[in-house]
Short mmCIF file of C-alpha atoms and ligand atoms in Angstrom, two decimals:
data_model
loop_
_atom_site.label_atom_id
_atom_site.label_comp_id
_atom_site.label_asym_id
_atom_site.label_seq_id
_atom_site.Cartn_x
_atom_site.Cartn_y
_atom_site.Cartn_z
CA MET A 1 6.53 -42.77 39.14
CA LYS A 2 8.82 -45.73 39.50
CA LYS A 3 12.54 -46.20 39.26
CA ILE A 4 13.08 -48.74 36.51
CA ALA A 5 16.15 -50.56 35.20
CA VAL A 6 16.07 -52.17 31.76
CA ILE A 7 18.82 -54.70 31.11
CA GLY A 8 19.45 -55.13 27.37
CA THR A 9 18.58 -52.26 25.03
CA GLY A 10 17.72 -53.97 21.76
CA TYR A 11 14.39 -53.71 19.94
CA VAL A 12 12.46 -54.72 23.05
CA GLY A 13 14.54 -53.14 25.82
CA LEU A 14 14.96 -49.76 24.16
CA VAL A 15 11.27 -49.46 23.28
CA THR A 16 10.23 -50.62 26.77
CA GLY A 17 12.63 -48.22 28.50
CA THR A 18 11.77 -45.25 26.31
CA CYS A 19 8.03 -45.78 26.59
CA PHE A 20 8.11 -46.20 30.37
CA ALA A 21 10.11 -42.94 30.57
CA GLU A 22 7.44 -41.32 28.39
CA LEU A 23 4.87 -42.46 30.96
CA GLY A 24 6.77 -40.46 33.60
CA ASN A 25 9.05 -43.08 35.14
CA GLU A 26 12.79 -42.73 35.77
CA VAL A 27 14.45 -45.30 33.54
CA THR A 28 18.07 -46.44 33.35
CA CYS A 29 18.95 -48.77 30.49
CA VAL A 30 22.04 -50.92 30.64
CA ASP A 31 23.80 -52.78 27.85
CA VAL A 32 27.14 -54.50 27.33
CA ASP A 33 27.57 -53.03 23.84
CA LYS A 34 29.85 -50.00 24.38
CA GLU A 35 29.26 -48.51 20.94
CA LYS A 36 25.49 -48.70 21.36
CA VAL A 37 25.54 -47.14 24.85
CA GLU A 38 27.78 -44.33 23.61
CA MET A 39 25.41 -43.65 20.70
CA MET A 40 22.36 -43.55 22.95
CA LYS A 41 24.06 -41.28 25.49
CA ASN A 42 24.73 -38.93 22.56
CA GLY A 43 21.07 -38.90 21.58
CA GLN A 44 21.25 -41.39 18.70
CA VAL A 45 18.78 -44.27 18.36
CA PRO A 46 20.74 -47.37 17.24
CA ILE A 47 17.76 -49.11 15.59
CA TYR A 48 15.09 -48.04 13.13
CA GLU A 49 11.66 -48.05 14.70
CA PRO A 50 8.95 -45.60 13.58
CA GLY A 51 8.11 -42.96 16.21
CA LEU A 52 10.87 -44.03 18.59
CA GLU A 53 13.39 -41.26 17.93
CA GLU A 54 11.06 -38.45 18.92
CA ILE A 55 10.10 -39.84 22.33
CA PHE A 56 13.65 -41.10 22.90
CA LYS A 57 15.06 -37.57 22.48
CA ARG A 58 12.31 -35.96 24.52
CA ASN A 59 12.87 -38.25 27.49
CA LEU A 60 16.64 -38.19 27.26
CA HIS A 61 16.58 -34.39 27.41
CA ALA A 62 14.03 -34.43 30.21
CA GLY A 63 16.44 -36.62 32.23
CA ARG A 64 13.93 -39.46 32.62
CA LEU A 65 15.93 -41.79 30.37
CA SER A 66 19.61 -42.61 30.79
CA PHE A 67 22.10 -45.21 29.60
CA THR A 68 24.99 -46.99 31.22
CA LEU A 69 27.35 -49.94 30.90
CA ASP A 70 27.26 -50.41 34.66
CA LEU A 71 24.74 -53.02 35.81
CA ALA A 72 25.16 -52.19 39.50
CA ALA A 73 24.48 -48.49 38.88
CA ALA A 74 21.41 -49.28 36.76
CA VAL A 75 19.71 -51.53 39.31
CA ASP A 76 20.68 -49.43 42.33
CA GLY A 77 17.40 -48.39 43.97
CA ALA A 78 15.27 -49.73 41.08
CA GLU A 79 11.95 -51.19 42.16
CA VAL A 80 11.37 -52.69 38.74
CA ILE A 81 14.08 -54.51 36.75
CA PHE A 82 13.32 -55.66 33.20
CA LEU A 83 15.38 -58.38 31.56
CA ALA A 84 15.19 -57.70 27.81
CA LEU A 85 18.08 -59.92 26.81
CA PRO A 86 18.58 -62.06 23.71
CA THR A 87 17.35 -65.64 23.75
CA PRO A 88 18.63 -66.94 20.40
CA SER A 89 18.28 -70.51 19.15
CA ALA A 90 20.87 -72.96 20.40
CA GLU A 91 22.16 -75.71 18.06
CA ASP A 92 19.38 -78.09 19.11
CA GLY A 93 16.62 -75.50 18.61
CA SER A 94 16.19 -74.79 22.32
CA ALA A 95 16.30 -71.18 23.57
CA ASN A 96 19.82 -70.22 24.61
CA LEU A 97 19.31 -68.80 28.11
CA GLN A 98 22.95 -67.95 28.74
CA TYR A 99 22.38 -64.14 28.54
CA VAL A 100 19.42 -64.26 30.93
CA TYR A 101 21.15 -66.55 33.42
CA ASP A 102 24.41 -64.57 33.32
CA VAL A 103 22.53 -61.47 34.45
CA ALA A 104 20.41 -63.40 36.98
CA ASP A 105 23.63 -64.74 38.54
CA GLN A 106 24.91 -61.19 39.06
CA LEU A 107 21.70 -59.62 40.37
CA GLY A 108 21.44 -61.06 43.91
CA PRO A 109 24.05 -58.91 45.68
CA LEU A 110 23.01 -55.80 43.73
CA LEU A 111 19.46 -55.74 45.11
CA LYS A 112 19.30 -53.38 48.11
CA ASN A 113 15.51 -53.10 48.51
CA TYR A 114 12.50 -55.12 47.37
CA ALA A 115 12.48 -55.37 43.57
CA VAL A 116 10.37 -57.05 40.93
CA VAL A 117 12.59 -58.72 38.33
CA ILE A 118 10.68 -59.09 35.10
CA ASP A 119 11.43 -61.58 32.32
CA LYS A 120 10.52 -59.63 29.20
CA SER A 121 12.63 -61.83 26.97
CA THR A 122 10.88 -64.76 25.35
CA VAL A 123 11.86 -67.65 27.59
CA PRO A 124 10.73 -71.27 27.94
CA VAL A 125 8.35 -72.49 30.62
CA GLY A 126 10.15 -72.76 33.94
CA THR A 127 12.64 -69.94 33.33
CA ALA A 128 11.10 -67.56 35.90
CA GLU A 129 11.58 -70.29 38.52
CA GLU A 130 15.22 -70.80 37.50
CA VAL A 131 15.93 -67.04 37.43
CA ALA A 132 14.45 -66.72 40.93
CA ALA A 133 16.57 -69.63 42.19
CA ARG A 134 19.74 -68.07 40.75
CA ILE A 135 19.05 -64.64 42.27
CA ALA A 136 18.13 -66.21 45.62
CA LYS A 137 21.57 -67.82 45.88
CA SER A 138 23.20 -64.47 46.68
CA ALA A 139 20.34 -62.06 47.50
CA THR A 140 19.64 -60.59 50.91
CA ALA A 141 16.82 -58.22 49.90
CA ALA A 142 13.34 -59.51 49.08
CA PHE A 143 12.42 -59.86 45.40
CA ASP A 144 9.93 -61.50 43.06
CA VAL A 145 10.49 -62.76 39.54
CA VAL A 146 7.60 -62.13 37.16
CA SER A 147 7.03 -63.32 33.60
CA ASN A 148 5.83 -60.45 31.40
CA PRO A 149 6.35 -61.53 27.79
CA GLU A 150 6.55 -58.88 25.12
CA PHE A 151 4.21 -58.96 22.12
CA LEU A 152 5.36 -55.86 20.23
CA ARG A 153 5.87 -56.04 16.49
CA GLU A 154 8.96 -54.45 14.99
CA GLY A 155 7.79 -51.55 12.83
CA PHE A 156 4.87 -50.87 15.21
CA ALA A 157 6.71 -51.25 18.49
CA VAL A 158 5.89 -47.88 20.05
CA GLN A 159 2.24 -48.12 19.07
CA ASP A 160 2.07 -51.71 20.32
CA PHE A 161 3.62 -50.68 23.64
CA MET A 162 1.28 -47.76 24.21
CA GLN A 163 -1.84 -49.56 22.95
CA PRO A 164 -1.20 -53.25 23.52
CA ASP A 165 -3.89 -55.79 22.66
CA ARG A 166 -3.26 -57.16 26.15
CA ILE A 167 -0.52 -57.32 28.76
CA VAL A 168 0.28 -60.74 30.17
CA VAL A 169 1.73 -60.98 33.67
CA GLY A 170 2.69 -64.28 35.23
CA THR A 171 3.11 -64.14 38.99
CA GLU A 172 1.84 -65.83 42.15
CA SER A 173 2.97 -62.92 44.38
CA THR A 174 0.42 -60.35 45.58
CA ARG A 175 3.16 -57.77 46.14
CA ALA A 176 4.54 -58.15 42.61
CA ARG A 177 1.01 -58.11 41.22
CA GLU A 178 0.41 -54.70 42.81
CA VAL A 179 3.65 -53.30 41.41
CA MET A 180 2.81 -54.57 37.92
CA ALA A 181 -0.75 -53.19 38.09
CA GLU A 182 0.60 -49.72 39.05
CA LEU A 183 3.29 -49.86 36.39
CA TYR A 184 0.90 -50.61 33.54
CA GLU A 185 -2.05 -48.61 34.88
CA PRO A 186 -1.60 -45.74 32.36
CA ILE A 187 -1.96 -48.00 29.33
CA VAL A 188 -4.48 -50.57 30.55
CA ARG A 189 -7.97 -50.16 29.08
CA ASP A 190 -11.08 -52.37 29.07
CA ASP A 191 -10.15 -53.59 25.62
CA HIS A 192 -6.41 -53.75 26.42
CA PRO A 193 -6.59 -55.84 29.60
CA LEU A 194 -3.89 -56.76 32.05
CA LEU A 195 -4.13 -60.54 32.33
CA PHE A 196 -2.71 -62.15 35.45
CA MET A 197 -1.82 -65.82 35.37
CA SER A 198 0.87 -68.21 36.59
CA PRO A 199 4.46 -67.63 35.36
CA ARG A 200 4.31 -70.95 33.47
CA SER A 201 1.12 -69.98 31.65
CA ALA A 202 2.54 -66.56 30.80
CA GLU A 203 5.72 -68.09 29.41
CA LEU A 204 3.75 -70.54 27.29
CA THR A 205 1.34 -67.82 26.09
CA LYS A 206 4.16 -66.06 24.26
CA TYR A 207 5.31 -69.21 22.45
CA ALA A 208 1.73 -70.26 21.69
CA GLY A 209 1.00 -66.84 20.13
CA ASN A 210 4.06 -66.76 17.89
CA SER A 211 3.73 -70.40 16.88
CA PHE A 212 0.07 -69.91 15.99
CA LEU A 213 0.92 -66.93 13.76
CA ALA A 214 3.79 -68.83 12.12
CA ALA A 215 1.40 -71.71 11.42
CA LYS A 216 -1.21 -69.31 10.00
CA ILE A 217 1.34 -67.80 7.60
CA THR A 218 2.57 -71.23 6.62
CA PHE A 219 -0.95 -72.47 6.00
CA MET A 220 -1.61 -69.60 3.61
CA ASN A 221 1.71 -70.14 1.86
CA GLN A 222 0.69 -73.75 1.28
CA ILE A 223 -2.71 -72.67 -0.04
CA ALA A 224 -0.90 -70.23 -2.37
CA ASN A 225 1.39 -72.99 -3.65
CA LEU A 226 -1.67 -75.16 -4.24
CA CYS A 227 -3.38 -72.28 -6.08
CA GLU A 228 -0.45 -72.21 -8.49
CA VAL A 229 -0.79 -75.85 -9.47
CA LEU A 230 -4.59 -75.74 -9.56
CA GLY A 231 -4.90 -72.48 -11.51
CA ALA A 232 -6.73 -70.68 -8.68
CA ASP A 233 -5.95 -67.16 -7.44
CA VAL A 234 -4.89 -66.88 -3.80
CA ASP A 235 -6.13 -63.26 -3.59
CA ASP A 236 -9.68 -64.49 -4.20
CA VAL A 237 -9.30 -67.43 -1.84
CA ARG A 238 -7.86 -65.12 0.83
CA GLU A 239 -10.81 -62.74 0.54
CA GLY A 240 -13.20 -65.64 0.50
CA ILE A 241 -11.98 -67.12 3.77
CA GLY A 242 -11.02 -63.82 5.44
CA HIS A 243 -14.65 -62.71 5.61
CA ASP A 244 -15.35 -65.66 7.86
CA THR A 245 -15.16 -63.97 11.26
CA ARG A 246 -13.68 -67.12 12.78
CA ILE A 247 -10.69 -66.71 10.44
CA GLY A 248 -10.36 -62.93 9.94
CA HIS A 249 -8.39 -61.04 7.30
CA ARG A 250 -5.06 -60.59 9.07
CA PHE A 251 -1.99 -62.75 8.51
CA LEU A 252 -3.50 -64.30 5.38
CA TYR A 253 -1.03 -62.81 2.89
CA PRO A 254 1.18 -65.41 1.26
CA GLY A 255 4.84 -64.73 0.60
CA ILE A 256 8.29 -66.24 0.75
CA GLY A 257 8.17 -67.47 4.32
CA TYR A 258 8.29 -65.93 7.75
CA GLY A 259 11.60 -64.71 9.14
CA GLY A 260 12.84 -62.28 11.76
CA SER A 261 14.31 -62.67 15.19
CA CYS A 262 11.21 -64.22 16.75
CA PHE A 263 9.03 -66.65 14.77
CA PRO A 264 11.82 -68.98 13.57
CA LYS A 265 13.49 -69.33 16.95
CA ASP A 266 10.28 -69.40 18.98
CA VAL A 267 8.70 -72.18 16.93
CA LEU A 268 11.88 -74.24 17.29
CA ALA A 269 12.01 -73.56 21.02
CA LEU A 270 8.40 -74.68 21.54
CA ILE A 271 9.06 -77.90 19.62
CA HIS A 272 12.05 -78.43 21.89
CA THR A 273 10.07 -77.72 25.07
CA ALA A 274 7.44 -80.22 23.94
CA GLU A 275 10.08 -82.84 23.13
CA GLN A 276 11.53 -82.53 26.62
CA GLN A 277 8.15 -83.74 27.87
CA ASP A 278 8.02 -86.53 25.24
CA PHE A 279 5.32 -84.54 23.48
CA ASP A 280 5.59 -84.69 19.69
CA PHE A 281 4.41 -81.31 18.31
CA GLY A 282 4.16 -82.65 14.76
CA LEU A 283 2.18 -79.65 13.46
CA LEU A 284 4.98 -77.24 14.31
CA LYS A 285 7.65 -79.53 12.87
CA THR A 286 5.78 -79.38 9.56
CA VAL A 287 5.57 -75.58 9.83
CA VAL A 288 9.37 -75.37 10.16
CA LYS A 289 9.92 -77.70 7.20
CA ASN A 290 7.41 -75.87 4.97
CA ASN A 291 8.74 -72.46 5.88
CA PHE A 292 12.26 -73.49 4.95
CA ALA A 293 10.93 -74.66 1.58
CA GLN A 294 8.94 -71.44 1.13
CA GLN A 295 12.08 -69.34 1.55
CA GLN A 296 13.44 -71.12 -1.57
CA VAL A 297 10.31 -70.61 -3.69
CA LEU A 298 11.35 -67.36 -5.38
CA THR A 299 14.80 -68.70 -6.20
CA ALA A 300 13.18 -71.79 -7.69
CA LYS A 301 10.98 -69.61 -9.92
CA VAL A 302 14.04 -67.67 -11.10
CA LEU A 303 15.99 -70.86 -11.80
CA GLY A 304 12.98 -72.29 -13.63
CA TYR A 305 12.75 -69.22 -15.86
CA PHE A 306 16.47 -69.26 -16.68
CA ASP A 307 16.57 -73.04 -17.28
CA GLY A 308 18.63 -73.61 -14.16
CA ASN A 309 21.54 -71.42 -15.23
CA VAL A 310 21.95 -67.97 -13.70
CA LYS A 311 25.73 -67.79 -14.00
CA GLY A 312 26.73 -64.29 -15.12
CA LYS A 313 23.20 -62.93 -14.69
CA THR A 314 22.49 -59.81 -12.66
CA PHE A 315 19.40 -59.58 -10.49
CA ALA A 316 17.90 -56.58 -8.75
CA LEU A 317 16.66 -57.38 -5.24
CA TRP A 318 14.19 -55.04 -3.58
CA GLY A 319 13.93 -55.47 0.17
CA LEU A 320 16.36 -57.07 2.60
CA ALA A 321 14.69 -56.60 6.00
CA PHE A 322 12.52 -59.53 7.08
CA LYS A 323 9.48 -57.26 6.81
CA PRO A 324 8.78 -53.57 6.08
CA GLU A 325 9.29 -50.77 8.61
CA THR A 326 12.30 -52.36 10.26
CA ASP A 327 16.04 -52.57 9.67
CA ASP A 328 16.13 -56.09 11.16
CA ILE A 329 17.55 -58.71 8.78
CA ARG A 330 17.71 -61.62 11.20
CA GLU A 331 16.47 -64.77 9.37
CA ALA A 332 15.18 -62.58 6.52
CA PRO A 333 14.05 -64.56 3.43
CA ALA A 334 16.13 -62.13 1.31
CA LEU A 335 19.27 -63.62 2.83
CA ALA A 336 18.36 -67.09 1.56
CA ILE A 337 17.89 -65.59 -1.94
CA ILE A 338 21.26 -63.80 -1.84
CA LYS A 339 22.99 -66.98 -0.72
CA ALA A 340 21.36 -69.20 -3.34
CA LEU A 341 21.72 -66.90 -6.35
CA THR A 342 25.22 -65.58 -5.68
CA GLY A 343 26.20 -69.19 -4.91
CA ALA A 344 24.94 -70.13 -8.39
CA GLY A 345 27.14 -67.49 -10.02
CA ALA A 346 24.74 -64.53 -10.26
CA THR A 347 25.34 -60.95 -9.14
CA ILE A 348 22.76 -59.20 -6.97
CA ARG A 349 22.10 -55.47 -6.91
CA ALA A 350 20.20 -54.94 -3.68
CA TYR A 351 18.39 -52.11 -1.97
CA ASP A 352 16.41 -51.71 1.24
CA PRO A 353 15.20 -48.39 2.70
CA GLU A 354 16.47 -49.16 6.23
CA ALA A 355 18.49 -52.37 6.36
CA MET A 356 21.54 -51.43 4.25
CA LYS A 357 23.85 -50.91 7.21
CA ASN A 358 23.02 -54.30 8.71
CA VAL A 359 23.47 -56.02 5.35
CA GLN A 360 26.78 -54.26 4.77
CA ARG A 361 27.97 -55.46 8.18
CA ARG A 362 26.95 -59.05 7.47
CA PHE A 363 27.64 -59.46 3.72
CA GLY A 364 30.04 -56.61 2.98
CA ASP A 365 32.71 -59.09 1.90
CA ASN A 366 30.53 -60.84 -0.75
CA PRO A 367 31.83 -59.48 -4.09
CA SER A 368 28.67 -60.68 -5.88
CA LEU A 369 26.44 -58.44 -3.77
CA ILE A 370 26.25 -54.79 -4.80
CA LEU A 371 24.37 -52.46 -2.48
CA THR A 372 22.73 -49.57 -4.33
CA LYS A 373 21.52 -46.13 -3.27
CA ASP A 374 17.87 -46.75 -4.17
CA GLU A 375 15.48 -49.20 -5.84
CA PHE A 376 16.00 -47.58 -9.25
CA GLU A 377 19.77 -47.96 -9.20
CA ALA A 378 19.26 -51.61 -8.18
CA ALA A 379 17.02 -52.25 -11.18
CA ASP A 380 19.27 -50.46 -13.63
CA GLY A 381 20.48 -52.96 -16.25
CA ALA A 382 19.37 -56.07 -14.28
CA ASP A 383 18.23 -59.23 -16.07
CA ALA A 384 15.24 -59.47 -13.72
CA LEU A 385 13.85 -57.98 -10.53
CA LEU A 386 13.12 -59.96 -7.36
CA ILE A 387 11.00 -58.51 -4.54
CA ALA A 388 11.59 -59.84 -1.04
CA THR A 389 10.10 -57.17 1.27
CA GLU A 390 6.85 -55.26 0.73
CA TRP A 391 8.06 -51.72 1.47
CA ARG A 392 5.40 -49.16 0.51
CA GLN A 393 7.80 -47.16 -1.65
CA PHE A 394 8.29 -50.14 -3.97
CA GLU A 395 4.54 -50.42 -4.53
CA SER A 396 4.40 -46.92 -5.94
CA VAL A 397 7.08 -47.45 -8.61
CA ALA A 398 5.44 -47.02 -12.00
CA PRO A 399 5.72 -50.18 -14.17
CA ASP A 400 6.84 -48.08 -17.17
CA ARG A 401 9.74 -46.58 -15.24
CA LEU A 402 10.74 -50.02 -13.98
CA LYS A 403 10.59 -51.39 -17.52
CA SER A 404 12.84 -48.64 -18.81
CA LEU A 405 15.50 -49.56 -16.22
CA LEU A 406 15.56 -53.35 -16.38
CA LYS A 407 17.44 -55.07 -19.19
CA TYR A 408 14.46 -57.42 -19.60
CA PRO A 409 10.93 -56.83 -18.24
CA VAL A 410 10.97 -59.80 -15.86
CA VAL A 411 9.73 -59.61 -12.25
CA PHE A 412 9.55 -62.26 -9.53
CA ASP A 413 7.44 -60.78 -6.78
CA GLY A 414 7.74 -62.67 -3.49
CA ARG A 415 5.32 -60.32 -1.71
CA ASN A 416 2.57 -59.79 -4.29
CA ILE A 417 3.01 -56.01 -4.29
CA PHE A 418 1.97 -55.55 -7.92
CA THR A 419 -1.20 -56.67 -9.67
CA PRO A 420 -0.70 -59.34 -12.32
CA ALA A 421 -3.08 -57.62 -14.77
CA THR A 422 -1.22 -54.29 -14.51
CA MET A 423 2.14 -55.93 -15.00
CA GLN A 424 0.82 -57.92 -17.96
CA GLU A 425 -0.55 -54.78 -19.60
CA ALA A 426 2.81 -53.09 -19.09
CA GLY A 427 4.47 -55.97 -20.93
CA PHE A 428 6.18 -57.75 -18.05
CA TYR A 429 6.79 -61.43 -17.50
CA TYR A 430 5.50 -61.43 -13.93
CA GLU A 431 5.45 -64.23 -11.38
CA SER A 432 4.13 -63.81 -7.87
CA ILE A 433 2.98 -66.12 -5.09
CA GLY A 434 -0.23 -68.09 -5.61
CA ARG A 435 -1.56 -66.02 -8.49
CA PRO A 436 -1.85 -67.18 -12.09
CA VAL A 437 1.09 -66.32 -14.35
CA LYS A 438 -0.47 -64.05 -16.94
CA HIS A 439 2.37 -64.28 -19.41
CA PRO A 440 3.46 -67.91 -19.67
CA ARG A 441 6.82 -68.09 -21.30
N1 LIG B 1 12.46 -58.08 18.49
C1 LIG B 1 11.19 -58.34 18.66
O1 LIG B 1 10.33 -57.99 17.83
C2 LIG B 1 10.71 -59.06 19.90
C3 LIG B 1 9.34 -59.06 20.21
C4 LIG B 1 8.92 -59.73 21.35
C5 LIG B 1 9.83 -60.40 22.14
N2 LIG B 1 11.15 -60.40 21.82
C6 LIG B 1 12.09 -61.09 22.70
O2 LIG B 1 12.76 -60.12 23.51
C7 LIG B 1 14.11 -60.51 23.75
C8 LIG B 1 15.06 -59.45 23.27
O3 LIG B 1 14.91 -59.32 21.87
P1 LIG B 1 15.52 -58.10 21.03
O4 LIG B 1 15.03 -58.26 19.65
O5 LIG B 1 15.26 -56.84 21.76
O6 LIG B 1 17.06 -58.48 21.12
P2 LIG B 1 18.29 -57.61 20.63
O7 LIG B 1 19.31 -58.59 20.19
O8 LIG B 1 17.83 -56.54 19.69
O9 LIG B 1 18.78 -56.87 21.95
C9 LIG B 1 19.35 -57.49 23.04
C10 LIG B 1 20.32 -56.53 23.72
O10 LIG B 1 20.81 -57.12 24.90
C11 LIG B 1 22.18 -56.74 25.05
N3 LIG B 1 22.85 -57.61 25.99
C12 LIG B 1 23.37 -58.86 25.80
N4 LIG B 1 23.90 -59.32 26.95
C13 LIG B 1 23.74 -58.36 27.88
C14 LIG B 1 24.07 -58.23 29.26
N5 LIG B 1 24.69 -59.22 29.90
N6 LIG B 1 23.76 -57.09 29.89
C15 LIG B 1 23.13 -56.08 29.24
N7 LIG B 1 22.78 -56.14 27.95
C16 LIG B 1 23.08 -57.25 27.28
C17 LIG B 1 22.69 -56.79 23.63
O11 LIG B 1 23.90 -56.04 23.51
C18 LIG B 1 21.52 -56.17 22.87
O12 LIG B 1 21.65 -54.75 22.78
C19 LIG B 1 14.28 -61.87 23.06
O13 LIG B 1 14.00 -62.90 23.96
C20 LIG B 1 13.20 -61.84 21.99
O14 LIG B 1 12.76 -63.12 21.63
C21 LIG B 1 11.61 -59.72 20.71
#
């Protein structure tokens, strides 16, 4: 059992804190957001993450998990201190390290005994060294700074924490290494190894992983776009290459671009890191450019269908979160669609199973955006349906029911959730990504 402090209780910090409490540790989470801390103290989980609420409540009631606004109280006596703070994109694409450095600057005098300070945030190469230097300025107790990047996926965060593919720990300190090995011992398995390396390698591993996945998605999106002009079907091509064990089946589904709080900012930050060393990461620059274009693809299809004029039209939009099983709308492709179509004079009737509150907060003042109570109300009377997130519940909507709701049977599916043949049989004009249009207009 260890005494742990988690600084920042967002998607990463809250999952990390709750899961370490579940493993029997005593965890105090600290945040600067008063409303959030109040909610959590009262037993409410401020984010949607499958499986989190149950273990959150169990550990809160068991007294292993607590919340505070007071940084000094949280780190008092903690042997392990996680930094799970935001690292958003700065104007120039670099990671904004202000949140991490602000906390590092305060930590020195608060450390009473030896502590391992762990960078869990995604931070550029060299940050662990800078965090250590900042803490050292005012610390009297011994400490180590370790890089331990987080690889969890929103929507699977608890599962990914408890059964990680691997845990990466960057440290040169034997003492910190022992603490980290003990901390993760309950979840380390032969096939879920704890990988020790230098802090610099650990920091780069996180960016390399996310950038690789962003490039893989972008590659498939490009293949899908090529399928459309060549008359090939991306589903067949995907199957055909996925069976090659060097490629694999995962992350081969084309769509309307990657989004979320990680891929966009992490790819930009790696390009920036490379540029600082006069290293031109041309491949990733192309990924960014192509992904931006891909986020406009569905809108372009709609505009093409309506001869460039959508003024006065009403569109149903299914899905607002950047992917299913999360309420996170940061950099979601749906936002680009809302902006483009309402900007062109259309009205959007939108629904998402989990992200409505976040959308309301961000776009509540847009009179052309109507938030509906479910996917059926969104479709009711719309000139066409657009699909931006592949929530399971949308897949099970019967085409006949959908047809009876829409004003015209027209669907632009940015996530390929329906089968073209089924939609054609049901009498829809149906466009998806990289698959032949069965009903040319
Ligand atoms: N979200 C993901 O799926 C994911 C996955 C892997 C890595 N990461 C990385 O983890 C880090 C955190 O991401 P997130 O999605 O959890 O962010 P988030 O925005 O959801 O949460 C960050 C939290 O930190 C709090 N905070 C800000 N300043 C603070 C301070 N001075 N003291 C205490 N709390 C403070 C905020 O109020 C917020 O609650 C980022 O670097 C991100 O790139 C995120």
